[in-house]
Amino acid sequence: MYLEQDVDLMCPGLYCGKIESRNDSQTMYGDCGVCPRGERTNYLKICRKCEDSPELYDWLYLGFMAMLPLVLHWFFIEWYSGKKSSSALFQHVTALLECTVAAIVTLLVNDPIGQLKIRSCRVKTLSDWYTMLYNPSPDYINTLHCTQEAVFPLYTIIFIYYAFCLVFMMLLRPLLVKKIACGLGKSDRFKSIYAALYFFPILTVLQAVGAGLLYYAFPYIILVLSLVTLAVYMSASEIQTHKDLITKKKRLVVLFSHWMLHAYGIISISRLDKLDQDLPLLALVPTPALFYLFTAKYTEPSRILSEGGNGH
Protein backbone atom coordinates (compact mmCIF):
# COMPACT_ATOMS: atom_id res chain seq x y z
CA MET A 1 0.00 0.00 0.00
CA TYR A 2 1.10 3.57 -0.69
CA LEU A 3 0.32 6.79 1.14
CA GLU A 4 -1.15 9.84 -0.58
CA GLN A 5 2.24 11.51 -0.99
CA ASP A 6 3.47 8.52 -3.00
CA VAL A 7 0.76 8.76 -5.65
CA ASP A 8 3.24 10.28 -8.08
CA LEU A 9 4.62 6.74 -8.55
CA MET A 10 2.38 6.24 -11.56
CA CYS A 11 1.55 2.85 -13.04
CA PRO A 12 2.95 1.69 -16.37
CA GLY A 13 0.78 1.04 -19.41
CA LEU A 14 -2.41 2.67 -20.59
CA TYR A 15 -4.94 0.96 -18.34
CA CYS A 16 -3.14 -0.09 -15.15
CA GLY A 17 -4.18 1.84 -12.08
CA LYS A 18 -4.20 1.95 -8.29
CA ILE A 19 -7.31 1.37 -6.19
CA GLU A 20 -7.89 4.13 -3.70
CA SER A 21 -8.96 3.42 -0.12
CA ARG A 22 -9.36 5.66 2.92
CA ASN A 23 -8.22 4.83 6.45
CA ASP A 24 -9.21 7.50 8.96
CA SER A 25 -7.59 10.67 7.64
CA GLN A 26 -5.15 8.95 5.32
CA THR A 27 -5.68 8.02 1.70
CA MET A 28 -4.08 4.72 0.75
CA TYR A 29 -3.34 3.36 -2.72
CA GLY A 30 -2.96 -0.26 -3.70
CA ASP A 31 -0.50 -1.81 -6.10
CA CYS A 32 -0.79 -1.23 -9.81
CA GLY A 33 -3.28 -3.54 -11.44
CA VAL A 34 -6.65 -3.82 -13.09
CA CYS A 35 -9.41 -1.42 -12.04
CA PRO A 36 -12.74 -2.87 -10.81
CA ARG A 37 -15.57 -3.12 -13.34
CA GLY A 38 -17.22 0.22 -13.88
CA GLU A 39 -14.05 2.15 -13.06
CA ARG A 40 -11.28 3.61 -15.16
CA THR A 41 -7.95 5.30 -14.52
CA ASN A 42 -7.65 9.06 -14.50
CA TYR A 43 -4.59 11.04 -15.56
CA LEU A 44 -2.86 10.11 -12.26
CA LYS A 45 -3.48 6.39 -12.91
CA ILE A 46 -5.96 6.20 -10.01
CA CYS A 47 -9.06 4.06 -10.53
CA ARG A 48 -12.17 6.26 -10.53
CA LYS A 49 -15.80 5.21 -10.85
CA CYS A 50 -17.35 6.16 -14.19
CA GLU A 51 -20.30 8.48 -13.60
CA ASP A 52 -20.88 9.79 -17.15
CA SER A 53 -23.99 9.17 -19.21
CA PRO A 54 -23.61 7.77 -22.73
CA GLU A 55 -23.33 10.37 -25.46
CA LEU A 56 -25.70 10.47 -28.42
CA TYR A 57 -23.19 8.56 -30.56
CA ASP A 58 -22.96 5.84 -27.89
CA TRP A 59 -26.75 5.42 -27.87
CA LEU A 60 -26.76 5.28 -31.67
CA TYR A 61 -24.13 2.53 -31.56
CA LEU A 62 -26.19 0.56 -29.03
CA GLY A 63 -29.25 1.06 -31.22
CA PHE A 64 -27.37 -0.27 -34.24
CA MET A 65 -26.24 -3.39 -32.39
CA ALA A 66 -29.78 -3.86 -31.06
CA MET A 67 -31.23 -3.59 -34.57
CA LEU A 68 -29.02 -6.29 -36.04
CA PRO A 69 -30.86 -9.31 -34.55
CA LEU A 70 -34.24 -7.69 -35.22
CA VAL A 71 -33.46 -7.09 -38.90
CA LEU A 72 -32.12 -10.64 -39.24
CA HIS A 73 -35.25 -12.01 -37.55
CA TRP A 74 -37.45 -10.14 -40.02
CA PHE A 75 -35.36 -11.22 -42.99
CA PHE A 76 -35.53 -14.94 -42.17
CA ILE A 77 -39.20 -14.75 -41.18
CA GLU A 78 -39.97 -13.24 -44.57
CA TRP A 79 -37.65 -15.69 -46.33
CA TYR A 80 -39.21 -18.83 -44.87
CA SER A 81 -42.84 -17.72 -44.51
CA GLY A 82 -43.65 -17.70 -48.21
CA LYS A 83 -46.27 -15.65 -50.00
CA LYS A 84 -49.20 -17.83 -48.97
CA SER A 85 -48.47 -17.74 -45.26
CA SER A 86 -50.55 -15.45 -43.08
CA SER A 87 -48.24 -15.91 -40.08
CA ALA A 88 -45.45 -13.60 -41.24
CA LEU A 89 -47.00 -10.43 -39.78
CA PHE A 90 -47.54 -12.02 -36.37
CA GLN A 91 -43.98 -13.33 -36.35
CA HIS A 92 -42.65 -9.88 -37.28
CA VAL A 93 -44.57 -8.33 -34.38
CA THR A 94 -43.39 -11.07 -32.03
CA ALA A 95 -39.75 -10.54 -33.04
CA LEU A 96 -40.15 -6.81 -32.41
CA LEU A 97 -41.69 -7.54 -29.01
CA GLU A 98 -38.88 -9.95 -28.11
CA CYS A 99 -36.14 -7.46 -28.94
CA THR A 100 -37.93 -4.55 -27.26
CA VAL A 101 -38.48 -6.46 -24.01
CA ALA A 102 -34.87 -7.72 -24.12
CA ALA A 103 -33.58 -4.15 -24.52
CA ILE A 104 -35.69 -2.90 -21.59
CA VAL A 105 -34.63 -5.76 -19.32
CA THR A 106 -30.98 -5.23 -20.32
CA LEU A 107 -31.14 -1.59 -19.25
CA LEU A 108 -32.86 -2.53 -15.98
CA VAL A 109 -30.22 -5.08 -14.96
CA ASN A 110 -27.28 -2.78 -15.72
CA ASP A 111 -25.89 -0.23 -13.30
CA PRO A 112 -27.83 1.66 -11.96
CA ILE A 113 -30.01 -1.41 -11.46
CA GLY A 114 -33.74 -0.91 -11.87
CA GLN A 115 -33.51 2.28 -13.93
CA LEU A 116 -33.87 2.83 -17.66
CA LYS A 117 -30.49 4.52 -17.89
CA ILE A 118 -26.87 3.50 -17.66
CA ARG A 119 -23.64 5.08 -16.50
CA SER A 120 -20.64 4.68 -18.72
CA CYS A 121 -16.97 5.41 -19.25
CA ARG A 122 -16.08 7.73 -22.09
CA VAL A 123 -14.67 6.15 -25.23
CA LYS A 124 -11.44 7.94 -26.05
CA THR A 125 -9.53 5.79 -28.55
CA LEU A 126 -9.86 2.52 -30.43
CA SER A 127 -7.48 0.89 -27.95
CA ASP A 128 -10.14 1.29 -25.23
CA TRP A 129 -12.00 -1.64 -26.81
CA TYR A 130 -8.95 -3.92 -26.84
CA THR A 131 -7.25 -3.43 -23.48
CA MET A 132 -5.98 -7.03 -23.51
CA LEU A 133 -3.49 -5.96 -26.18
CA TYR A 134 -1.96 -3.28 -23.96
CA ASN A 135 -0.80 -5.19 -20.87
CA PRO A 136 2.61 -3.68 -20.01
CA SER A 137 5.84 -5.54 -19.20
CA PRO A 138 7.84 -3.09 -17.05
CA ASP A 139 10.86 -5.38 -16.71
CA TYR A 140 10.39 -6.97 -20.15
CA ILE A 141 9.90 -10.34 -18.42
CA ASN A 142 6.74 -10.30 -16.32
CA THR A 143 3.47 -8.97 -17.72
CA LEU A 144 1.20 -6.78 -15.62
CA HIS A 145 -2.32 -7.84 -16.56
CA CYS A 146 -4.68 -4.86 -16.63
CA THR A 147 -7.35 -6.09 -19.04
CA GLN A 148 -10.64 -4.37 -18.24
CA GLU A 149 -13.75 -2.92 -19.83
CA ALA A 150 -12.51 0.61 -20.40
CA VAL A 151 -15.67 1.41 -22.38
CA PHE A 152 -18.01 0.16 -19.64
CA PRO A 153 -20.69 -0.97 -20.33
CA LEU A 154 -20.75 -0.62 -24.13
CA TYR A 155 -18.88 -3.89 -24.65
CA THR A 156 -20.62 -6.32 -22.28
CA ILE A 157 -24.12 -4.86 -22.49
CA ILE A 158 -24.45 -6.19 -26.05
CA PHE A 159 -23.78 -9.75 -24.88
CA ILE A 160 -26.40 -9.38 -22.16
CA TYR A 161 -28.90 -8.07 -24.71
CA TYR A 162 -28.28 -10.94 -27.11
CA ALA A 163 -28.70 -13.45 -24.28
CA PHE A 164 -32.08 -11.99 -23.34
CA CYS A 165 -33.13 -11.90 -27.02
CA LEU A 166 -32.37 -15.59 -27.30
CA VAL A 167 -34.21 -16.44 -24.08
CA PHE A 168 -37.35 -14.51 -25.02
CA MET A 169 -37.30 -15.96 -28.53
CA MET A 170 -37.19 -19.52 -27.18
CA LEU A 171 -40.01 -18.75 -24.75
CA LEU A 172 -42.41 -16.99 -27.13
CA ARG A 173 -41.73 -17.85 -30.76
CA PRO A 174 -42.17 -21.66 -30.81
CA LEU A 175 -45.62 -21.43 -29.19
CA LEU A 176 -46.73 -18.70 -31.58
CA VAL A 177 -45.44 -20.47 -34.69
CA LYS A 178 -47.07 -23.73 -33.67
CA LYS A 179 -50.45 -22.03 -33.23
CA ILE A 180 -50.67 -19.72 -36.24
CA ALA A 181 -48.26 -21.07 -38.89
CA CYS A 182 -50.89 -23.26 -40.46
CA GLY A 183 -49.89 -22.35 -44.00
CA LEU A 184 -46.45 -23.83 -43.63
CA GLY A 185 -45.33 -27.42 -43.59
CA LYS A 186 -44.09 -28.89 -40.34
CA SER A 187 -40.49 -28.77 -41.52
CA ASP A 188 -40.73 -25.06 -42.48
CA ARG A 189 -42.47 -23.71 -39.41
CA PHE A 190 -39.41 -23.36 -37.23
CA LYS A 191 -36.77 -22.51 -39.84
CA SER A 192 -36.69 -18.83 -38.86
CA ILE A 193 -35.99 -19.92 -35.28
CA TYR A 194 -33.27 -22.32 -36.43
CA ALA A 195 -31.73 -19.45 -38.40
CA ALA A 196 -31.60 -17.35 -35.21
CA LEU A 197 -29.70 -20.14 -33.48
CA TYR A 198 -27.04 -19.67 -36.14
CA PHE A 199 -26.86 -15.89 -36.43
CA PHE A 200 -26.82 -15.15 -32.67
CA PRO A 201 -23.45 -16.93 -32.18
CA ILE A 202 -22.15 -15.11 -35.27
CA LEU A 203 -23.26 -11.74 -33.86
CA THR A 204 -21.69 -12.62 -30.52
CA VAL A 205 -18.32 -13.40 -32.11
CA LEU A 206 -18.61 -10.24 -34.22
CA GLN A 207 -19.13 -8.17 -31.09
CA ALA A 208 -16.33 -9.93 -29.21
CA VAL A 209 -13.76 -9.43 -31.95
CA GLY A 210 -14.85 -6.35 -33.86
CA ALA A 211 -16.71 -4.18 -31.35
CA GLY A 212 -14.20 -1.35 -31.53
CA LEU A 213 -14.16 -1.31 -35.33
CA LEU A 214 -17.95 -1.45 -35.47
CA TYR A 215 -18.19 1.45 -33.03
CA TYR A 216 -16.37 3.76 -35.44
CA ALA A 217 -17.64 2.26 -38.71
CA PHE A 218 -21.32 1.52 -38.07
CA PRO A 219 -22.69 4.81 -39.57
CA TYR A 220 -21.02 4.05 -42.88
CA ILE A 221 -22.07 0.39 -42.72
CA ILE A 222 -25.69 1.48 -42.28
CA LEU A 223 -25.56 3.87 -45.23
CA VAL A 224 -23.84 1.45 -47.62
CA LEU A 225 -26.00 -1.57 -46.75
CA SER A 226 -29.26 0.40 -46.81
CA LEU A 227 -28.41 1.83 -50.23
CA VAL A 228 -27.42 -1.55 -51.65
CA THR A 229 -30.43 -3.42 -50.24
CA LEU A 230 -32.83 -0.72 -51.44
CA ALA A 231 -31.43 -0.89 -54.97
CA VAL A 232 -31.56 -4.70 -54.96
CA TYR A 233 -35.13 -4.75 -53.66
CA MET A 234 -36.41 -2.20 -56.18
CA SER A 235 -34.73 -3.98 -59.09
CA ALA A 236 -35.92 -7.43 -57.96
CA SER A 237 -39.48 -6.09 -57.57
CA GLU A 238 -39.27 -4.55 -61.06
CA ILE A 239 -40.09 -1.09 -59.78
CA GLN A 240 -39.61 1.31 -62.68
CA THR A 241 -41.88 4.25 -61.84
CA HIS A 242 -43.49 5.83 -58.82
CA LYS A 243 -46.75 4.10 -59.78
CA ASP A 244 -45.08 0.70 -59.38
CA LEU A 245 -43.91 1.83 -55.98
CA ILE A 246 -47.30 2.80 -54.57
CA THR A 247 -49.32 -0.12 -55.93
CA LYS A 248 -48.45 -2.32 -52.93
CA LYS A 249 -48.33 -1.26 -49.30
CA LYS A 250 -45.45 -3.62 -48.65
CA ARG A 251 -43.24 -1.72 -51.06
CA LEU A 252 -43.97 1.55 -49.26
CA VAL A 253 -43.16 -0.06 -45.92
CA VAL A 254 -39.81 -1.25 -47.29
CA LEU A 255 -39.10 2.20 -48.76
CA PHE A 256 -39.86 4.08 -45.54
CA SER A 257 -37.83 1.55 -43.55
CA HIS A 258 -34.81 2.24 -45.74
CA TRP A 259 -35.38 5.97 -45.42
CA MET A 260 -35.28 5.59 -41.65
CA LEU A 261 -31.98 3.72 -41.96
CA HIS A 262 -30.61 6.46 -44.23
CA ALA A 263 -31.57 9.07 -41.64
CA TYR A 264 -30.07 6.96 -38.84
CA GLY A 265 -26.77 6.72 -40.70
CA ILE A 266 -26.67 10.46 -41.47
CA ILE A 267 -27.40 11.37 -37.84
CA SER A 268 -24.72 8.93 -36.66
CA ILE A 269 -22.10 10.47 -38.95
CA SER A 270 -22.95 14.07 -38.18
CA ARG A 271 -23.72 13.42 -34.48
CA LEU A 272 -25.87 16.56 -34.71
CA ASP A 273 -23.04 18.63 -33.27
CA LYS A 274 -24.22 21.65 -35.25
CA LEU A 275 -27.97 21.45 -35.78
CA ASP A 276 -28.13 24.31 -38.28
CA GLN A 277 -25.65 22.48 -40.54
CA ASP A 278 -26.54 18.85 -39.83
CA LEU A 279 -30.35 18.83 -39.96
CA PRO A 280 -30.52 19.95 -43.64
CA LEU A 281 -28.56 16.79 -44.49
CA LEU A 282 -31.70 14.78 -43.69
CA ALA A 283 -33.19 16.22 -46.87
CA LEU A 284 -30.87 13.83 -48.73
CA VAL A 285 -32.74 10.80 -47.37
CA PRO A 286 -35.09 10.34 -50.41
CA THR A 287 -32.30 11.03 -52.92
CA PRO A 288 -31.23 7.38 -53.61
CA ALA A 289 -34.82 6.26 -54.30
CA LEU A 290 -35.51 9.26 -56.53
CA PHE A 291 -32.25 8.73 -58.40
CA TYR A 292 -33.18 5.08 -58.98
CA LEU A 293 -36.62 5.98 -60.34
CA PHE A 294 -35.22 8.64 -62.65
CA THR A 295 -32.51 6.35 -64.09
CA ALA A 296 -34.31 2.99 -64.06
CA LYS A 297 -35.57 3.39 -67.64
CA TYR A 298 -31.98 3.74 -68.88
CA THR A 299 -30.70 0.63 -67.10
CA GLU A 300 -33.65 -1.75 -67.43
CA PRO A 301 -32.06 -5.21 -67.87
CA SER A 302 -34.65 -6.70 -70.24
CA ARG A 303 -34.28 -3.71 -72.58
CA ILE A 304 -30.50 -4.09 -72.71
CA LEU A 305 -30.78 -7.83 -73.34
CA SER A 306 -33.34 -7.39 -76.12
CA GLU A 307 -31.17 -4.79 -77.88
CA GLY A 308 -28.16 -7.05 -77.60
CA GLY A 309 -30.10 -9.96 -79.13
CA ASN A 310 -31.11 -7.80 -82.09
CA GLY A 311 -27.50 -6.79 -82.77
CA HIS A 312 -27.95 -3.10 -81.84
mmCIF file with all atom_site columns, N, CA and C in Angstrom, residues 276-311:
data_model
loop_
_atom_site.group_PDB
_atom_site.id
_atom_site.type_symbol
_atom_site.label_atom_id
_atom_site.label_alt_id
_atom_site.label_comp_id
_atom_site.label_asym_id
_atom_site.label_entity_id
_atom_site.label_seq_id
_atom_site.pdbx_PDB_ins_code
_atom_site.Cartn_x
_atom_site.Cartn_y
_atom_site.Cartn_z
_atom_site.occupancy
_atom_site.B_iso_or_equiv
_atom_site.pdbx_formal_charge
_atom_site.auth_seq_id
_atom_site.auth_comp_id
_atom_site.auth_asym_id
_atom_site.auth_atom_id
_atom_site.pdbx_PDB_model_num
ATOM 1   N N  . ASP A 1 276 ? -27.824 23.485 -37.108 1.00 0.00 ? 276 ASP A N  1
ATOM 2   C CA . ASP A 1 276 ? -28.131 24.308 -38.279 1.00 0.00 ? 276 ASP A CA 1
ATOM 3   C C  . ASP A 1 276 ? -27.462 23.774 -39.535 1.00 0.00 ? 276 ASP A C  1
ATOM 4   N N  . GLN A 1 277 ? -26.341 23.045 -39.385 1.00 0.00 ? 277 GLN A N  1
ATOM 5   C CA . GLN A 1 277 ? -25.651 22.475 -40.535 1.00 0.00 ? 277 GLN A CA 1
ATOM 6   C C  . GLN A 1 277 ? -26.015 21.017 -40.774 1.00 0.00 ? 277 GLN A C  1
ATOM 7   N N  . ASP A 1 278 ? -26.331 20.292 -39.719 1.00 0.00 ? 278 ASP A N  1
ATOM 8   C CA . ASP A 1 278 ? -26.543 18.847 -39.834 1.00 0.00 ? 278 ASP A CA 1
ATOM 9   C C  . ASP A 1 278 ? -27.974 18.481 -40.210 1.00 0.00 ? 278 ASP A C  1
ATOM 10  N N  . LEU A 1 279 ? -28.963 19.188 -39.680 1.00 0.00 ? 279 LEU A N  1
ATOM 11  C CA . LEU A 1 279 ? -30.353 18.832 -39.961 1.00 0.00 ? 279 LEU A CA 1
ATOM 12  C C  . LEU A 1 279 ? -30.700 18.925 -41.449 1.00 0.00 ? 279 LEU A C  1
ATOM 13  N N  . PRO A 1 280 ? -30.209 19.934 -42.193 1.00 0.00 ? 280 PRO A N  1
ATOM 14  C CA . PRO A 1 280 ? -30.516 19.955 -43.640 1.00 0.00 ? 280 PRO A CA 1
ATOM 15  C C  . PRO A 1 280 ? -30.025 18.723 -44.390 1.00 0.00 ? 280 PRO A C  1
ATOM 16  N N  . LEU A 1 281 ? -29.046 18.004 -43.832 1.00 0.00 ? 281 LEU A N  1
ATOM 17  C CA . LEU A 1 281 ? -28.556 16.791 -44.488 1.00 0.00 ? 281 LEU A CA 1
ATOM 18  C C  . LEU A 1 281 ? -29.624 15.716 -44.573 1.00 0.00 ? 281 LEU A C  1
ATOM 19  N N  . LEU A 1 282 ? -30.617 15.771 -43.672 1.00 0.00 ? 282 LEU A N  1
ATOM 20  C CA . LEU A 1 282 ? -31.696 14.784 -43.692 1.00 0.00 ? 282 LEU A CA 1
ATOM 21  C C  . LEU A 1 282 ? -32.552 14.909 -44.947 1.00 0.00 ? 282 LEU A C  1
ATOM 22  N N  . ALA A 1 283 ? -32.453 16.050 -45.626 1.00 0.00 ? 283 ALA A N  1
ATOM 23  C CA . ALA A 1 283 ? -33.186 16.218 -46.872 1.00 0.00 ? 283 ALA A CA 1
ATOM 24  C C  . ALA A 1 283 ? -32.649 15.299 -47.970 1.00 0.00 ? 283 ALA A C  1
ATOM 25  N N  . LEU A 1 284 ? -31.458 14.747 -47.757 1.00 0.00 ? 284 LEU A N  1
ATOM 26  C CA . LEU A 1 284 ? -30.869 13.832 -48.734 1.00 0.00 ? 284 LEU A CA 1
ATOM 27  C C  . LEU A 1 284 ? -31.420 12.416 -48.617 1.00 0.00 ? 284 LEU A C  1
ATOM 28  N N  . VAL A 1 285 ? -32.237 12.152 -47.601 1.00 0.00 ? 285 VAL A N  1
ATOM 29  C CA . VAL A 1 285 ? -32.737 10.800 -47.366 1.00 0.00 ? 285 VAL A CA 1
ATOM 30  C C  . VAL A 1 285 ? -33.460 10.214 -48.580 1.00 0.00 ? 285 VAL A C  1
ATOM 31  N N  . PRO A 1 286 ? -34.387 10.939 -49.258 1.00 0.00 ? 286 PRO A N  1
ATOM 32  C CA . PRO A 1 286 ? -35.091 10.341 -50.410 1.00 0.00 ? 286 PRO A CA 1
ATOM 33  C C  . PRO A 1 286 ? -34.260 10.282 -51.687 1.00 0.00 ? 286 PRO A C  1
ATOM 34  N N  . THR A 1 287 ? -33.078 10.894 -51.687 1.00 0.00 ? 287 THR A N  1
ATOM 35  C CA . THR A 1 287 ? -32.297 11.028 -52.919 1.00 0.00 ? 287 THR A CA 1
ATOM 36  C C  . THR A 1 287 ? -31.997 9.697  -53.603 1.00 0.00 ? 287 THR A C  1
ATOM 37  N N  . PRO A 1 288 ? -31.532 8.646  -52.906 1.00 0.00 ? 288 PRO A N  1
ATOM 38  C CA . PRO A 1 288 ? -31.232 7.383  -53.607 1.00 0.00 ? 288 PRO A CA 1
ATOM 39  C C  . PRO A 1 288 ? -32.440 6.788  -54.311 1.00 0.00 ? 288 PRO A C  1
ATOM 40  N N  . ALA A 1 289 ? -33.619 6.815  -53.667 1.00 0.00 ? 289 ALA A N  1
ATOM 41  C CA . ALA A 1 289 ? -34.820 6.261  -54.299 1.00 0.00 ? 289 ALA A CA 1
ATOM 42  C C  . ALA A 1 289 ? -35.224 7.084  -55.516 1.00 0.00 ? 289 ALA A C  1
ATOM 43  N N  . LEU A 1 290 ? -35.159 8.406  -55.393 1.00 0.00 ? 290 LEU A N  1
ATOM 44  C CA . LEU A 1 290 ? -35.513 9.263  -56.532 1.00 0.00 ? 290 LEU A CA 1
ATOM 45  C C  . LEU A 1 290 ? -34.527 9.073  -57.680 1.00 0.00 ? 290 LEU A C  1
ATOM 46  N N  . PHE A 1 291 ? -33.253 8.955  -57.368 1.00 0.00 ? 291 PHE A N  1
ATOM 47  C CA . PHE A 1 291 ? -32.248 8.731  -58.404 1.00 0.00 ? 291 PHE A CA 1
ATOM 48  C C  . PHE A 1 291 ? -32.507 7.417  -59.126 1.00 0.00 ? 291 PHE A C  1
ATOM 49  N N  . TYR A 1 292 ? -32.880 6.374  -58.367 1.00 0.00 ? 292 TYR A N  1
ATOM 50  C CA . TYR A 1 292 ? -33.177 5.083  -58.978 1.00 0.00 ? 292 TYR A CA 1
ATOM 51  C C  . TYR A 1 292 ? -34.364 5.200  -59.932 1.00 0.00 ? 292 TYR A C  1
ATOM 52  N N  . LEU A 1 293 ? -35.427 5.863  -59.502 1.00 0.00 ? 293 LEU A N  1
ATOM 53  C CA . LEU A 1 293 ? -36.623 5.978  -60.342 1.00 0.00 ? 293 LEU A CA 1
ATOM 54  C C  . LEU A 1 293 ? -36.345 6.773  -61.605 1.00 0.00 ? 293 LEU A C  1
ATOM 55  N N  . PHE A 1 294 ? -35.523 7.818  -61.496 1.00 0.00 ? 294 PHE A N  1
ATOM 56  C CA . PHE A 1 294 ? -35.222 8.644  -62.655 1.00 0.00 ? 294 PHE A CA 1
ATOM 57  C C  . PHE A 1 294 ? -34.319 7.934  -63.660 1.00 0.00 ? 294 PHE A C  1
ATOM 58  N N  . THR A 1 295 ? -33.479 7.013  -63.200 1.00 0.00 ? 295 THR A N  1
ATOM 59  C CA . THR A 1 295 ? -32.506 6.351  -64.087 1.00 0.00 ? 295 THR A CA 1
ATOM 60  C C  . THR A 1 295 ? -32.868 4.913  -64.418 1.00 0.00 ? 295 THR A C  1
ATOM 61  N N  . ALA A 1 296 ? -33.965 4.393  -63.843 1.00 0.00 ? 296 ALA A N  1
ATOM 62  C CA . ALA A 1 296 ? -34.311 2.989  -64.062 1.00 0.00 ? 296 ALA A CA 1
ATOM 63  C C  . ALA A 1 296 ? -34.592 2.696  -65.534 1.00 0.00 ? 296 ALA A C  1
ATOM 64  N N  . LYS A 1 297 ? -35.212 3.637  -66.230 1.00 0.00 ? 297 LYS A N  1
ATOM 65  C CA . LYS A 1 297 ? -35.572 3.390  -67.639 1.00 0.00 ? 297 LYS A CA 1
ATOM 66  C C  . LYS A 1 297 ? -34.337 3.278  -68.536 1.00 0.00 ? 297 LYS A C  1
ATOM 67  N N  . TYR A 1 298 ? -33.199 3.809  -68.080 1.00 0.00 ? 298 TYR A N  1
ATOM 68  C CA . TYR A 1 298 ? -31.981 3.735  -68.882 1.00 0.00 ? 298 TYR A CA 1
ATOM 69  C C  . TYR A 1 298 ? -31.172 2.473  -68.588 1.00 0.00 ? 298 TYR A C  1
ATOM 70  N N  . THR A 1 299 ? -31.486 1.800  -67.496 1.00 0.00 ? 299 THR A N  1
ATOM 71  C CA . THR A 1 299 ? -30.702 0.626  -67.101 1.00 0.00 ? 299 THR A CA 1
ATOM 72  C C  . THR A 1 299 ? -31.575 -0.609 -66.953 1.00 0.00 ? 299 THR A C  1
ATOM 73  N N  . GLU A 1 300 ? -32.732 -0.621 -67.549 1.00 0.00 ? 300 GLU A N  1
ATOM 74  C CA . GLU A 1 300 ? -33.654 -1.750 -67.425 1.00 0.00 ? 300 GLU A CA 1
ATOM 75  C C  . GLU A 1 300 ? -33.028 -2.984 -68.089 1.00 0.00 ? 300 GLU A C  1
ATOM 76  N N  . PRO A 1 301 ? -32.811 -4.056 -67.341 1.00 0.00 ? 301 PRO A N  1
ATOM 77  C CA . PRO A 1 301 ? -32.056 -5.213 -67.867 1.00 0.00 ? 301 PRO A CA 1
ATOM 78  C C  . PRO A 1 301 ? -32.691 -5.854 -69.097 1.00 0.00 ? 301 PRO A C  1
ATOM 79  N N  . SER A 1 302 ? -34.012 -6.029 -69.109 1.00 0.00 ? 302 SER A N  1
ATOM 80  C CA . SER A 1 302 ? -34.650 -6.698 -70.242 1.00 0.00 ? 302 SER A CA 1
ATOM 81  C C  . SER A 1 302 ? -34.480 -5.893 -71.523 1.00 0.00 ? 302 SER A C  1
ATOM 82  N N  . ARG A 1 303 ? -34.464 -4.560 -71.401 1.00 0.00 ? 303 ARG A N  1
ATOM 83  C CA . ARG A 1 303 ? -34.282 -3.707 -72.578 1.00 0.00 ? 303 ARG A CA 1
ATOM 84  C C  . ARG A 1 303 ? -32.878 -3.864 -73.142 1.00 0.00 ? 303 ARG A C  1
ATOM 85  N N  . ILE A 1 304 ? -31.894 -3.923 -72.259 1.00 0.00 ? 304 ILE A N  1
ATOM 86  C CA . ILE A 1 304 ? -30.501 -4.089 -72.710 1.00 0.00 ? 304 ILE A CA 1
ATOM 87  C C  . ILE A 1 304 ? -30.309 -5.442 -73.367 1.00 0.00 ? 304 ILE A C  1
ATOM 88  N N  . LEU A 1 305 ? -30.908 -6.485 -72.781 1.00 0.00 ? 305 LEU A N  1
ATOM 89  C CA . LEU A 1 305 ? -30.778 -7.828 -73.344 1.00 0.00 ? 305 LEU A CA 1
ATOM 90  C C  . LEU A 1 305 ? -31.454 -7.933 -74.700 1.00 0.00 ? 305 LEU A C  1
ATOM 91  N N  . SER A 1 306 ? -32.632 -7.313 -74.847 1.00 0.00 ? 306 SER A N  1
ATOM 92  C CA . SER A 1 306 ? -33.341 -7.395 -76.124 1.00 0.00 ? 306 SER A CA 1
ATOM 93  C C  . SER A 1 306 ? -32.575 -6.668 -77.220 1.00 0.00 ? 306 SER A C  1
ATOM 94  N N  . GLU A 1 307 ? -31.954 -5.530 -76.892 1.00 0.00 ? 307 GLU A N  1
ATOM 95  C CA . GLU A 1 307 ? -31.170 -4.793 -77.882 1.00 0.00 ? 307 GLU A CA 1
ATOM 96  C C  . GLU A 1 307 ? -29.917 -5.578 -78.262 1.00 0.00 ? 307 GLU A C  1
ATOM 97  N N  . GLY A 1 308 ? -29.341 -6.254 -77.294 1.00 0.00 ? 308 GLY A N  1
ATOM 98  C CA . GLY A 1 308 ? -28.157 -7.054 -77.599 1.00 0.00 ? 308 GLY A CA 1
ATOM 99  C C  . GLY A 1 308 ? -28.507 -8.239 -78.490 1.00 0.00 ? 308 GLY A C  1
ATOM 100 N N  . GLY A 1 309 ? -29.692 -8.815 -78.306 1.00 0.00 ? 309 GLY A N  1
ATOM 101 C CA . GLY A 1 309 ? -30.096 -9.956 -79.133 1.00 0.00 ? 309 GLY A CA 1
ATOM 102 C C  . GLY A 1 309 ? -30.382 -9.530 -80.558 1.00 0.00 ? 309 GLY A C  1
ATOM 103 N N  . ASN A 1 310 ? -30.808 -8.278 -80.748 1.00 0.00 ? 310 ASN A N  1
ATOM 104 C CA . ASN A 1 310 ? -31.112 -7.800 -82.093 1.00 0.00 ? 310 ASN A CA 1
ATOM 105 C C  . ASN A 1 310 ? -29.883 -7.244 -82.805 1.00 0.00 ? 310 ASN A C  1
ATOM 106 N N  . GLY A 1 311 ? -28.739 -7.244 -82.111 1.00 0.00 ? 311 GLY A N  1
ATOM 107 C CA . GLY A 1 311 ? -27.500 -6.793 -82.767 1.00 0.00 ? 311 GLY A CA 1
ATOM 108 C C  . GLY A 1 311 ? -27.320 -5.304 -82.737 1.00 0.00 ? 311 GLY A C  1
#
